[in-house]
Structures are given as structure tokens and as C-alpha cells.
Amino acid sequence: MGEILFLAHRHPFPPNRGDKIRGYHILRHLARRHRVHLIAFADDRRDLDQARGPDDVAASAQIFWRGKPRWRAAAEALALGRPVSLTAFHQHAVARAVRSLLADRPIELIYVFSGQMAQYLPPTPAPRVIMDFVDMDSAKFDAYGAGHGAQAAMMRREGRLLFAFERDVAGRAEASLFVSEAEAALFRARAGVGHVHAVENGIDTDFFDPAATFPTVDGQGPLVVFTGQMDYRPNIEAVSWFARDVMPLLRHRHPDLRFAIVGRAPTEAVRALEQLPGVVVTGEVADVRGWLAAAQVAVAPLKLARGVQNKVLEAMAMARPVVASPAAAEGIDHNGALRVAASPAETSAAIGALLDNPGEAAALGSAARARVIARYGWDARLAPLDALIDAPRPQQRHAA
């Protein structure tokens, strides 16, 4: 096997959010057996200084700043008839870097991490291509497009154009990967293509361990915690719903209950939730483990969720009882080690029962950690990649 080009829509170092965590572990896994060259975008200035990551995991790295304003990406997309998701990540400098690396290095495999980066594949790729879509992004935009108005119409346009792109890329790739079997099955059914596989996320259970050493958070009464990137629409919608519709029900019985929203880049809408009784917005924290360890319950009340939610795996690994929405729980093989609730009444009842019965909560948390250890180690989750990479190269299914 020759060298690998790893294309990523977000620089995987440091691995401090969901997509970067998956990218980081896959890159490390590939680099154990292959010489891997990284070309990626950064949308945090601090990430530009990370170079090739700890211990120079990548043989080489070229990181490009993604500073295109959203309005410009939308204007380009409308003018060109392309999805905004692609124009937002289009840069001529990145295209030149890809062409140069393919010309200079013996690249035999291109690993594309996230659909936005597939636009940089050569027109008729000589290297093999593995396309890691992670989630079916077009389905997310379809869900956003429900309803009326100009914004909903734009979301439906995005979903339609992006799906056509996803299906075309899958037709060119040797294998298309998704983060859960549910996502893979959805794509198979809609796209009608083969060679679609699930490669699930894992969790570092040595790091996310309640017995590990990490900064503690002082408790001030019972605490419910949500962790995540807080400028991401599904997370914003989830915490807004929980703070406005669930917390009043919970505080009726537990008046000192706090709800901590833990994560970087909270929007003004998220910050405004601090005006509600019991709601705390931390912004970025150096280590989420302290907040998880302090929580009586971790929640993931997402209405729109694709694939495996890292926030749920992290809380389970920290032996926290988790109450998740059906969408957030769908991609996780939890075997009953978390509670699933949908409506405000169901969610408040599930959380209230755990707050009222610490023994039941502790037992659920212990079962959650045991399940994650047994099912979600990174080495086991990424082992299918080796079989895909080592497989004999199939005949190209059709021209680009």
C-alpha cells in the first residue's frame, strides 16, 4: 500500500468536538500502517498552530483558513447552481494543493472525511477513494426544509442538490462510510448504490473515566448537563427546548435544580437562556469531564440528530445516567443503558425519577460505562477500515 491523502473539512487537531474527534482517531488509525498526508480547513485560528498534531501523526499537513462569509457562499451557490455546503468549502488554493500532492507523492488512496471535501477529488481519480460521509447531510437539510417561507425553500434546495452530489460521489468511491447503520441504511435506500458501510464512532474510556484526574466543578444543588458545540443549530434548538419546556416542570419539584449548557461558541440565543431560572451557560471549558462528573443527569434532547452522538458516549463513559431523545439515542447500541424520552412530560418524568432515586441513577450510570467499554473502543470500531483498505482494488464502476 502506498501513501494516503486525508482530506478533512475541519483540522482534526485538537480533537475537541464531535467531527474532529472522529477525524483525529481515524487519521491516527491510518497513520499506524501508512504514510498519511493531511489537507484540511481550520475555522478556529488556534487550530492553525497545531500543524501535524501530537507526535507528528501526519507525514505532512497543509491547513487552510476557512474564512469565506456565509453570504458569499450562498451567493456563489445560487449563481453556480451548487449546494451552499460545497461553495462554503471551495478554495482554489486547496484544489491546487491537492493536485500538487497527487503529482508529487505516490498516493494510492484518498480518504475523504465529510462530503464537502469530495469536490477536491480529481475528475478521473487514479487513486482509490474511500468516502466518509459521517452523516447523511442532505437528510438534515430535508428536515430543516419542512414548513413554509424562503428559508425553508433554501433548505429544500440544499437538500436536493446535496443529495445529487452525495449519490454521484458514492458512485465513484470504492466504499462509502457512515457513522451508524441507521445512516448507512437510509443512504442505501435513497441513493440505490452499493458498497455502503457503517464505521461507528468510539470513545476513549481511559480519558473519559470518572476515576481519572481532572478539574472538578463545585456543586450547588442538583445539576443536569448538556455538552456540545453551541453555535450548531441542532444543539441550539435542543437546549432552548429543554430550558423553556422541560426545566419549569423539573423545577416545580426540584426548585434548586440547575441546567448547565457546556460548550464553546454559544450564540446570543443560547446566552439569552441564562435569563431563565436555573440555567447556566459556561461557554468553552478546558475539560468537560468535571461538568459531567458533577452532573446528576446528562441530557441529549436533540430533535434533529444524525449518527452516533459523541456527547452521549462521553457521558456514558463518565458513568452518568443519560436521558436522550429518540433521535439522539437512535444511532447508539445502548442495550437499555440510557433512558429515552421525547415530550417535555416524558423527559421531566425520566429525569425526575433519577433525581429522586440516586441508587437507580448510579446503577444506570455504571451500566452505561460498562456498555461503552464493551461496545465502543476506538480500535474495535475502526478495525473494519483495515479490511476495506487491504481489499483488492475493484474495477472502477463507472467513469466520473
Short mmCIF file of C-alpha atoms in Angstrom, two decimals:
data_model
loop_
_atom_site.label_atom_id
_atom_site.label_comp_id
_atom_site.label_asym_id
_atom_site.label_seq_id
_atom_site.Cartn_x
_atom_site.Cartn_y
_atom_site.Cartn_z
CA MET A 1 0.00 0.00 0.00
CA GLY A 2 1.32 3.40 -0.96
CA GLU A 3 0.62 6.70 0.75
CA ILE A 4 -2.75 8.15 1.76
CA LEU A 5 -4.18 11.63 1.23
CA PHE A 6 -6.58 12.55 4.04
CA LEU A 7 -8.97 15.38 3.14
CA ALA A 8 -10.83 16.88 6.10
CA HIS A 9 -13.35 19.70 6.29
CA ARG A 10 -12.05 20.62 9.74
CA HIS A 11 -8.50 20.24 11.10
CA PRO A 12 -8.69 17.26 13.49
CA PHE A 13 -6.21 18.72 15.98
CA PRO A 14 -7.06 19.23 18.76
CA PRO A 15 -9.90 16.67 18.91
CA ASN A 16 -12.26 18.84 20.94
CA ARG A 17 -15.60 18.50 19.12
CA GLY A 18 -17.53 15.64 17.57
CA ASP A 19 -16.36 15.74 13.96
CA LYS A 20 -12.76 16.49 14.95
CA ILE A 21 -12.74 13.58 17.39
CA ARG A 22 -13.75 11.12 14.67
CA GLY A 23 -11.29 12.64 12.20
CA TYR A 24 -8.45 12.52 14.72
CA HIS A 25 -8.92 8.87 15.61
CA ILE A 26 -9.32 7.76 12.00
CA LEU A 27 -6.20 9.69 11.00
CA ARG A 28 -4.22 8.14 13.85
CA HIS A 29 -5.50 4.69 12.94
CA LEU A 30 -4.46 5.06 9.30
CA ALA A 31 -1.08 6.52 10.26
CA ARG A 32 -0.15 3.42 12.24
CA ARG A 33 0.29 1.48 9.00
CA HIS A 34 0.57 4.11 6.28
CA ARG A 35 2.22 7.41 5.47
CA VAL A 36 -0.67 9.89 5.58
CA HIS A 37 -0.75 13.45 4.20
CA LEU A 38 -3.36 15.81 5.63
CA ILE A 39 -5.07 18.66 3.78
CA ALA A 40 -7.74 20.33 5.89
CA PHE A 41 -9.56 23.54 6.72
CA ALA A 42 -9.46 25.43 10.01
CA ASP A 43 -12.21 27.69 11.31
CA ASP A 44 -10.52 28.42 14.64
CA ARG A 45 -7.31 30.48 14.49
CA ARG A 46 -5.81 28.37 17.27
CA ASP A 47 -6.04 25.29 15.07
CA LEU A 48 -3.67 26.82 12.53
CA ASP A 49 -0.85 26.31 15.04
CA GLN A 50 -1.49 22.59 15.51
CA ALA A 51 0.48 21.56 12.39
CA ARG A 52 0.57 17.78 12.11
CA GLY A 53 -0.79 17.13 15.56
CA PRO A 54 0.83 15.44 18.55
CA ASP A 55 3.83 13.29 17.68
CA ASP A 56 3.52 14.35 14.04
CA VAL A 57 0.76 11.85 13.31
CA ALA A 58 0.54 13.11 9.73
CA ALA A 59 3.57 12.81 7.47
CA SER A 60 2.73 16.27 6.15
CA ALA A 61 -0.06 18.76 6.77
CA GLN A 62 -1.44 21.73 4.86
CA ILE A 63 -4.08 23.66 6.78
CA PHE A 64 -6.15 26.38 5.10
CA TRP A 65 -8.17 29.08 6.80
CA ARG A 66 -11.89 28.85 6.02
CA GLY A 67 -12.89 32.47 6.20
CA LYS A 68 -15.48 32.75 3.43
CA PRO A 69 -18.53 34.65 4.76
CA ARG A 70 -21.81 32.77 4.70
CA TRP A 71 -23.47 35.37 2.47
CA ARG A 72 -20.73 34.97 -0.13
CA ALA A 73 -21.03 31.18 -0.10
CA ALA A 74 -24.79 31.49 -0.58
CA ALA A 75 -24.38 33.97 -3.43
CA GLU A 76 -21.87 31.71 -5.18
CA ALA A 77 -24.15 28.70 -4.71
CA LEU A 78 -27.12 30.48 -6.27
CA ALA A 79 -25.05 31.76 -9.17
CA LEU A 80 -23.45 28.38 -9.87
CA GLY A 81 -26.42 26.14 -9.12
CA ARG A 82 -24.44 24.31 -6.44
CA PRO A 83 -25.12 23.46 -2.78
CA VAL A 84 -24.07 26.12 -0.29
CA SER A 85 -22.34 23.33 1.66
CA LEU A 86 -19.87 22.98 -1.20
CA THR A 87 -19.26 26.63 -2.08
CA ALA A 88 -18.62 27.36 1.61
CA PHE A 89 -15.66 24.97 1.43
CA HIS A 90 -14.40 25.83 -2.05
CA GLN A 91 -10.96 27.41 -2.33
CA HIS A 92 -8.69 27.41 -5.37
CA ALA A 93 -5.65 27.15 -3.08
CA VAL A 94 -6.90 23.87 -1.67
CA ALA A 95 -7.57 22.48 -5.15
CA ARG A 96 -4.00 23.41 -6.16
CA ALA A 97 -2.60 21.76 -3.03
CA VAL A 98 -4.45 18.53 -3.80
CA ARG A 99 -3.27 18.48 -7.42
CA SER A 100 0.31 19.17 -6.36
CA LEU A 101 0.35 16.44 -3.72
CA LEU A 102 -1.13 13.88 -6.12
CA ALA A 103 1.55 14.79 -8.65
CA ASP A 104 4.45 14.69 -6.17
CA ARG A 105 3.63 11.73 -3.90
CA PRO A 106 2.77 8.06 -4.59
CA ILE A 107 -0.80 8.45 -3.32
CA GLU A 108 -2.76 5.22 -3.71
CA LEU A 109 -5.77 6.08 -1.55
CA ILE A 110 -7.72 9.28 -0.92
CA TYR A 111 -9.69 9.23 2.32
CA VAL A 112 -12.36 11.94 2.11
CA PHE A 113 -13.65 12.97 5.52
CA SER A 114 -17.05 14.69 5.12
CA GLY A 115 -18.90 15.31 1.89
CA GLN A 116 -17.76 18.92 1.47
CA MET A 117 -14.24 17.72 0.65
CA ALA A 118 -15.28 15.38 -2.17
CA GLN A 119 -15.28 18.37 -4.55
CA TYR A 120 -11.47 18.16 -4.46
CA LEU A 121 -11.31 14.66 -5.94
CA PRO A 122 -9.59 14.59 -9.33
CA PRO A 123 -12.03 14.20 -12.26
CA THR A 124 -10.92 10.64 -13.02
CA PRO A 125 -9.11 9.57 -9.85
CA ALA A 126 -6.27 7.14 -10.29
CA PRO A 127 -6.04 6.61 -6.50
CA ARG A 128 -8.66 4.57 -4.73
CA VAL A 129 -11.30 6.64 -2.90
CA ILE A 130 -12.97 5.96 0.43
CA MET A 131 -15.74 8.48 1.12
CA ASP A 132 -16.55 9.01 4.79
CA PHE A 133 -19.80 10.97 4.71
CA VAL A 134 -20.12 10.56 8.52
CA ASP A 135 -23.79 11.60 8.35
CA MET A 136 -26.25 11.96 5.51
CA ASP A 137 -26.16 15.75 5.42
CA SER A 138 -28.79 16.05 2.69
CA ALA A 139 -31.34 14.41 5.01
CA LYS A 140 -30.56 17.04 7.64
CA PHE A 141 -31.38 19.82 5.20
CA ASP A 142 -34.54 18.00 4.13
CA ALA A 143 -35.65 18.11 7.75
CA TYR A 144 -34.80 21.80 8.01
CA GLY A 145 -36.88 22.39 4.87
CA ALA A 146 -40.13 21.27 6.41
CA GLY A 147 -42.55 24.16 6.53
CA HIS A 148 -43.00 27.35 4.57
CA GLY A 149 -41.07 30.50 3.76
CA ALA A 150 -37.89 31.47 1.98
CA GLN A 151 -35.54 29.83 4.47
CA ALA A 152 -37.37 26.51 4.28
CA ALA A 153 -37.24 26.71 0.47
CA MET A 154 -33.47 27.27 0.62
CA MET A 155 -33.10 24.26 2.89
CA ARG A 156 -35.07 22.09 0.48
CA ARG A 157 -32.89 23.31 -2.39
CA GLU A 158 -29.80 22.47 -0.38
CA GLY A 159 -31.07 19.01 0.45
CA ARG A 160 -31.96 18.26 -3.18
CA LEU A 161 -28.67 19.44 -4.68
CA LEU A 162 -26.56 17.96 -1.93
CA PHE A 163 -28.21 14.55 -2.28
CA ALA A 164 -27.47 14.51 -6.00
CA PHE A 165 -23.83 15.29 -5.18
CA GLU A 166 -23.67 12.62 -2.45
CA ARG A 167 -25.09 9.98 -4.77
CA ASP A 168 -22.62 10.88 -7.54
CA VAL A 169 -19.65 10.75 -5.17
CA ALA A 170 -20.79 7.40 -3.75
CA GLY A 171 -20.91 6.06 -7.29
CA ARG A 172 -17.26 6.99 -7.78
CA ALA A 173 -15.99 5.80 -4.40
CA GLU A 174 -14.79 2.31 -3.63
CA ALA A 175 -16.64 2.49 -0.32
CA SER A 176 -18.96 5.00 1.34
CA LEU A 177 -18.93 5.17 5.12
CA PHE A 178 -21.46 6.40 7.66
CA VAL A 179 -21.26 6.71 11.42
CA SER A 180 -24.16 4.33 12.13
CA GLU A 181 -26.02 1.52 10.45
CA ALA A 182 -29.18 3.64 10.55
CA GLU A 183 -27.47 6.34 8.47
CA ALA A 184 -25.98 3.75 6.12
CA ALA A 185 -29.35 2.06 5.61
CA LEU A 186 -31.03 5.40 4.91
CA PHE A 187 -28.44 6.24 2.28
CA ARG A 188 -28.64 2.79 0.65
CA ALA A 189 -32.41 3.09 0.40
CA ARG A 190 -32.41 6.60 -1.03
CA ALA A 191 -29.33 6.51 -3.25
CA GLY A 192 -29.63 2.96 -4.52
CA VAL A 193 -25.85 2.41 -4.51
CA GLY A 194 -23.78 -0.43 -3.09
CA HIS A 195 -20.55 -0.53 -1.09
CA VAL A 196 -22.10 1.45 1.78
CA HIS A 197 -20.79 0.58 5.25
CA ALA A 198 -21.18 1.69 8.86
CA VAL A 199 -17.98 2.59 10.71
CA GLU A 200 -19.09 3.79 14.11
CA ASN A 201 -17.55 6.32 16.45
CA GLY A 202 -15.74 5.14 19.54
CA ILE A 203 -14.77 6.69 22.84
CA ASP A 204 -11.53 6.93 24.79
CA THR A 205 -12.67 5.28 28.03
CA ASP A 206 -9.30 5.87 29.72
CA PHE A 207 -9.70 9.63 29.28
CA PHE A 208 -13.45 9.72 29.92
CA ASP A 209 -13.25 7.86 33.20
CA PRO A 210 -14.80 9.10 36.47
CA ALA A 211 -11.71 7.75 38.26
CA ALA A 212 -9.32 9.87 36.16
CA THR A 213 -7.79 13.14 37.33
CA PHE A 214 -9.44 16.30 36.01
CA PRO A 215 -10.54 19.72 37.31
CA THR A 216 -13.63 19.46 39.47
CA VAL A 217 -16.73 21.64 39.41
CA ASP A 218 -18.23 22.79 42.70
CA GLY A 219 -21.77 21.53 43.15
CA GLN A 220 -24.56 23.92 44.15
CA GLY A 221 -27.52 21.60 44.23
CA PRO A 222 -28.67 19.04 41.67
CA LEU A 223 -27.28 19.54 38.19
CA VAL A 224 -28.35 18.49 34.69
CA VAL A 225 -25.71 18.92 31.96
CA PHE A 226 -25.71 19.24 28.18
CA THR A 227 -22.39 19.35 26.31
CA GLY A 228 -21.79 20.37 22.71
CA GLN A 229 -20.76 22.98 20.16
CA MET A 230 -23.15 25.80 20.92
CA ASP A 231 -23.27 27.53 17.55
CA TYR A 232 -24.62 24.35 15.93
CA ARG A 233 -28.30 24.60 15.09
CA PRO A 234 -29.48 21.19 16.43
CA ASN A 235 -27.71 21.88 19.75
CA ILE A 236 -29.20 25.38 19.99
CA GLU A 237 -32.68 24.04 19.34
CA ALA A 238 -32.17 21.22 21.87
CA VAL A 239 -31.07 23.40 24.80
CA SER A 240 -33.69 26.06 24.03
CA TRP A 241 -36.44 23.45 24.11
CA PHE A 242 -35.10 21.90 27.31
CA ALA A 243 -34.62 25.22 29.10
CA ARG A 244 -38.05 26.57 28.16
CA ASP A 245 -40.24 23.46 28.15
CA VAL A 246 -38.63 20.91 30.48
CA MET A 247 -36.87 22.91 33.19
CA PRO A 248 -40.06 24.56 34.52
CA LEU A 249 -41.58 21.10 35.02
CA LEU A 250 -38.47 19.84 36.81
CA ARG A 251 -38.02 22.92 38.99
CA HIS A 252 -41.60 22.64 40.20
CA ARG A 253 -40.44 19.59 42.18
CA HIS A 254 -36.72 20.42 42.40
CA PRO A 255 -36.59 24.22 42.80
CA ASP A 256 -32.79 24.29 43.20
CA LEU A 257 -32.11 22.29 40.02
CA ARG A 258 -29.59 23.83 37.58
CA PHE A 259 -29.20 23.17 33.87
CA ALA A 260 -25.63 23.74 32.62
CA ILE A 261 -25.09 24.28 28.88
CA VAL A 262 -21.40 23.44 28.44
CA GLY A 263 -19.69 24.16 25.14
CA ARG A 264 -17.82 26.65 23.01
CA ALA A 265 -19.19 29.48 20.90
CA PRO A 266 -22.65 29.94 22.46
CA THR A 267 -24.80 32.16 20.27
CA GLU A 268 -26.77 35.15 21.53
CA ALA A 269 -29.86 32.94 21.61
CA VAL A 270 -28.06 30.46 23.86
CA ARG A 271 -26.66 33.20 26.10
CA ALA A 272 -30.17 34.60 26.49
CA LEU A 273 -31.29 31.34 28.13
CA GLU A 274 -29.34 32.37 31.25
CA GLN A 275 -32.23 34.72 31.98
CA LEU A 276 -34.34 31.65 32.75
CA PRO A 277 -34.33 30.25 36.31
CA GLY A 278 -31.61 27.70 36.93
CA VAL A 279 -29.93 27.92 33.51
CA VAL A 280 -26.13 28.28 33.35
CA VAL A 281 -24.19 28.88 30.11
CA THR A 282 -20.49 28.19 30.60
CA GLY A 283 -19.07 28.85 27.15
CA GLU A 284 -15.87 26.98 26.29
CA VAL A 285 -14.34 24.97 29.13
CA ALA A 286 -10.89 23.41 29.25
CA ASP A 287 -12.25 19.99 30.25
CA VAL A 288 -15.87 18.84 30.09
CA ARG A 289 -15.21 15.89 32.40
CA GLY A 290 -15.56 18.00 35.53
CA TRP A 291 -19.03 19.15 34.49
CA LEU A 292 -20.09 15.64 33.56
CA ALA A 293 -18.78 14.24 36.84
CA ALA A 294 -20.71 16.88 38.78
CA ALA A 295 -23.98 16.16 37.00
CA GLN A 296 -26.73 14.02 38.45
CA VAL A 297 -28.04 13.52 34.90
CA ALA A 298 -26.67 14.23 31.41
CA VAL A 299 -29.17 15.06 28.69
CA ALA A 300 -29.20 14.96 24.89
CA PRO A 301 -32.65 16.29 23.91
CA LEU A 302 -31.89 16.75 20.21
CA LYS A 303 -34.83 16.80 17.83
CA LEU A 304 -32.54 16.51 14.82
CA ALA A 305 -29.57 14.19 15.25
CA ARG A 306 -27.63 12.11 12.77
CA GLY A 307 -25.50 9.10 13.55
CA VAL A 308 -23.69 8.49 16.83
CA GLN A 309 -23.67 11.37 19.30
CA ASN A 310 -20.24 11.75 20.94
CA LYS A 311 -21.79 13.75 23.75
CA VAL A 312 -23.85 10.71 24.72
CA LEU A 313 -20.88 8.32 24.59
CA GLU A 314 -18.78 10.71 26.69
CA ALA A 315 -21.46 11.00 29.38
CA MET A 316 -21.97 7.22 29.41
CA ALA A 317 -18.21 6.66 29.71
CA MET A 318 -18.20 9.02 32.70
CA ALA A 319 -20.80 6.73 34.32
CA ARG A 320 -23.51 9.37 34.15
CA PRO A 321 -27.15 8.41 33.75
CA VAL A 322 -28.26 9.78 30.38
CA VAL A 323 -31.70 10.86 29.21
CA ALA A 324 -31.74 11.23 25.44
CA SER A 325 -34.30 11.98 22.76
CA PRO A 326 -35.21 9.18 20.34
CA ALA A 327 -33.15 10.91 17.62
CA ALA A 328 -30.04 11.19 19.83
CA ALA A 329 -30.32 7.60 21.03
CA GLU A 330 -31.09 6.02 17.65
CA GLY A 331 -27.51 5.51 16.48
CA ILE A 332 -26.21 4.12 19.78
CA ASP A 333 -26.31 0.45 20.69
CA HIS A 334 -27.02 1.21 24.36
CA ASN A 335 -28.82 -2.03 25.32
CA GLY A 336 -31.01 -0.16 27.80
CA ALA A 337 -28.12 1.68 29.48
CA LEU A 338 -29.74 5.07 28.91
CA ARG A 339 -33.27 6.46 29.17
CA VAL A 340 -35.13 7.60 26.05
CA ALA A 341 -37.80 10.30 26.28
CA ALA A 342 -39.48 12.54 23.72
CA SER A 343 -42.03 15.01 25.10
CA PRO A 344 -41.47 17.53 27.89
CA ALA A 345 -43.59 15.43 30.22
CA GLU A 346 -41.70 12.21 29.40
CA THR A 347 -38.32 13.92 29.68
CA SER A 348 -39.07 15.60 33.00
CA ALA A 349 -40.50 12.34 34.38
CA ALA A 350 -37.40 10.35 33.36
CA ILE A 351 -35.02 12.93 34.85
CA GLY A 352 -37.14 13.42 37.95
CA ALA A 353 -37.15 9.69 38.66
CA LEU A 354 -33.35 9.63 38.52
CA LEU A 355 -33.05 12.69 40.77
CA ASP A 356 -35.43 11.10 43.27
CA ASN A 357 -33.62 7.76 43.30
CA PRO A 358 -29.82 8.19 43.47
CA GLY A 359 -29.31 4.43 43.68
CA GLU A 360 -31.16 3.87 40.40
CA ALA A 361 -29.20 6.73 38.82
CA ALA A 362 -25.86 5.27 39.95
CA ALA A 363 -26.80 1.82 38.65
CA LEU A 364 -27.78 3.26 35.28
CA GLY A 365 -24.52 5.20 35.11
CA SER A 366 -22.47 2.10 35.92
CA ALA A 367 -24.33 0.13 33.25
CA ALA A 368 -23.69 2.94 30.78
CA ARG A 369 -19.94 2.90 31.36
CA ALA A 370 -19.80 -0.88 31.14
CA ARG A 371 -21.71 -0.80 27.86
CA VAL A 372 -19.38 1.79 26.34
CA ILE A 373 -16.27 -0.14 27.39
CA ALA A 374 -17.66 -3.34 25.89
CA ARG A 375 -19.00 -1.84 22.69
CA TYR A 376 -17.27 1.41 21.74
CA GLY A 377 -13.48 1.15 21.99
CA TRP A 378 -11.86 3.03 19.08
CA ASP A 379 -9.65 0.13 17.97
CA ALA A 380 -12.64 -2.18 17.62
CA ARG A 381 -14.81 0.44 15.91
CA LEU A 382 -12.14 1.27 13.30
CA ALA A 383 -11.00 -2.29 12.58
CA PRO A 384 -13.33 -2.51 9.51
CA LEU A 385 -11.22 0.22 7.87
CA ASP A 386 -8.27 -2.12 7.61
CA ALA A 387 -10.33 -4.70 5.73
CA LEU A 388 -11.58 -2.04 3.31
CA ILE A 389 -8.10 -0.64 2.68
CA ASP A 390 -6.46 -4.03 2.32
CA ALA A 391 -9.11 -5.38 -0.05
CA PRO A 392 -8.04 -5.88 -3.69
CA ARG A 393 -8.92 -2.89 -5.83
CA PRO A 394 -12.22 -3.45 -7.66
CA GLN A 395 -12.85 -2.43 -11.25
CA GLN A 396 -13.94 1.19 -11.43
CA ARG A 397 -17.72 1.05 -11.54
CA HIS A 398 -18.25 3.94 -13.93
CA ALA A 399 -16.49 6.99 -15.20
CA ALA A 400 -16.76 10.28 -13.34
#
